Coordinates of C-alpha atoms in Angstrom, one line a residue:
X1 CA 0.0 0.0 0.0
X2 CA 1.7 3.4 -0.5
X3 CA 1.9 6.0 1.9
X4 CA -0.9 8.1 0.0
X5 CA -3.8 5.6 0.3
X6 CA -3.1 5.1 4.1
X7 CA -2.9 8.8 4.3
X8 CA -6.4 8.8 2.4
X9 CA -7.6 6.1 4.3
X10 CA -7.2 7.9 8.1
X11 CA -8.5 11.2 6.9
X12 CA -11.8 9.1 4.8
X13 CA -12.1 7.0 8.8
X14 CA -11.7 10.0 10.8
X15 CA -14.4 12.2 8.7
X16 CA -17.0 8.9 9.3
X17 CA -16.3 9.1 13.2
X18 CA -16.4 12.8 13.5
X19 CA -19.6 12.8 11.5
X20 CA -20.5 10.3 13.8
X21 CA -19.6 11.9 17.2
X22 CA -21.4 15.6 16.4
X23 CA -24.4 13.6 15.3
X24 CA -25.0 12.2 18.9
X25 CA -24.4 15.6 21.0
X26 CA -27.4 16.5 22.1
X27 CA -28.2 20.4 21.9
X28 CA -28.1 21.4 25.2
X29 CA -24.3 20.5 25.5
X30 CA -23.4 22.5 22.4
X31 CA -22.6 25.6 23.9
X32 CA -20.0 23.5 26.2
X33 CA -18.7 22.2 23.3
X34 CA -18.5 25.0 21.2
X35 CA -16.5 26.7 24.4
X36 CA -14.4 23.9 24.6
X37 CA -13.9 24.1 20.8
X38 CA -12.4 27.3 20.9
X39 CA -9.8 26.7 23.0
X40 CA -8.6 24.2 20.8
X41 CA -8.8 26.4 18.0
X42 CA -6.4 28.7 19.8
X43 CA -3.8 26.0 20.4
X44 CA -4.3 25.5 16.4
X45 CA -3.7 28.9 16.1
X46 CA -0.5 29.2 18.0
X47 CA 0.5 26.2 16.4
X48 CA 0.1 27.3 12.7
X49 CA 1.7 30.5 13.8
X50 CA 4.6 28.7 15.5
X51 CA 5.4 26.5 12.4
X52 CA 5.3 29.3 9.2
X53 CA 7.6 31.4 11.4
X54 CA 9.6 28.5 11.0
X55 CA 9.1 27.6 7.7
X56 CA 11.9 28.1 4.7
X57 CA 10.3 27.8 1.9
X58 CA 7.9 30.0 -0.2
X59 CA 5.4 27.1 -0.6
X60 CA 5.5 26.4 2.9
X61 CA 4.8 30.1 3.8
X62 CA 1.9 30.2 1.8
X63 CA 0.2 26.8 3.0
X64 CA 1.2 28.2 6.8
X65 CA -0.4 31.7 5.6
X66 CA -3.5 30.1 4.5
X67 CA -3.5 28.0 7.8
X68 CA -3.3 31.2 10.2
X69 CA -5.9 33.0 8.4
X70 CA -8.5 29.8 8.0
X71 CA -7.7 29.0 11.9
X72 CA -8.1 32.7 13.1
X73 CA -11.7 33.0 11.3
X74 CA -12.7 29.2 13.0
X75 CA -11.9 30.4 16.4
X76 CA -13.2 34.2 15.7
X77 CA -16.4 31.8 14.3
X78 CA -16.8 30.2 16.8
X79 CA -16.5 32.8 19.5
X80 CA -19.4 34.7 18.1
X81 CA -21.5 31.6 17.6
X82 CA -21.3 30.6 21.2
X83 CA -21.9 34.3 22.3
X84 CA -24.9 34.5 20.4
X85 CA -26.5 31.1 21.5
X86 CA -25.3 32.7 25.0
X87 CA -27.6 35.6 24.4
X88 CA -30.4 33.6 23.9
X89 CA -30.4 32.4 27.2
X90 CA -30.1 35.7 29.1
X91 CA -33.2 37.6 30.5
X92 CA -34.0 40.9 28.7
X93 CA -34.0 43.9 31.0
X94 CA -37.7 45.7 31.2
X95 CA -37.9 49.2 30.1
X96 CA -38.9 51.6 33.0
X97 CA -41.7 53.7 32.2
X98 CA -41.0 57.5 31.5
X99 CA -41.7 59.8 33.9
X100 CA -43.5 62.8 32.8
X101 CA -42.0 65.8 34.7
X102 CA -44.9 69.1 35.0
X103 CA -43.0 72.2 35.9

């Protein structure tokens, strides 16, 4: 088997068990998850970052590039997803009634 269909083979297996695994969550834990989410996408982050400062070739500075930027909008996603399904769940302040002043 070459190194390419193994390669295939993991990525095909692992997009059948994520599919899988976000299929069962129930909703009431996405919010949890989508926290938790985050702070993985930060390690990502720092991680992509870390590696095209490293990196010494032009094609690898592009492919790290295009890592930093798709990483920073996931997490930035992500962040505003959860803070909206956050929202819903907080209590909306009554307006006070105007007061009328005679003079």
């Amino acid at each position: 088997m070459s190194e390419a269909v193994v390669w295939l083979t993991i990525f095909v297996l692992s997009v059948f068990v994520g599919i899988e695994v976000i299929s069962k969550v129930s909703s009431t834990l996405h919010t949890p998850l989508m926290s938790g989410a985050n702070a993985i996408h930060g390690i990502i982050l720092l991680g992509a970052i870390i590696v095209t400062g490293q990196a010494e070739g032009t094609g690898a500075v592009v492919v790290g590039l295009v890592a930093v930027v798709l990483a920073a909008v996931n997490m930035v996603g992500g962040f505003v997803v959860t803070d909206r399904m956050l929202q819903m769940f907080t209590r909306r302040k009554k307006k006070a009634p105007a007061e009328s002043s005679a003079a």
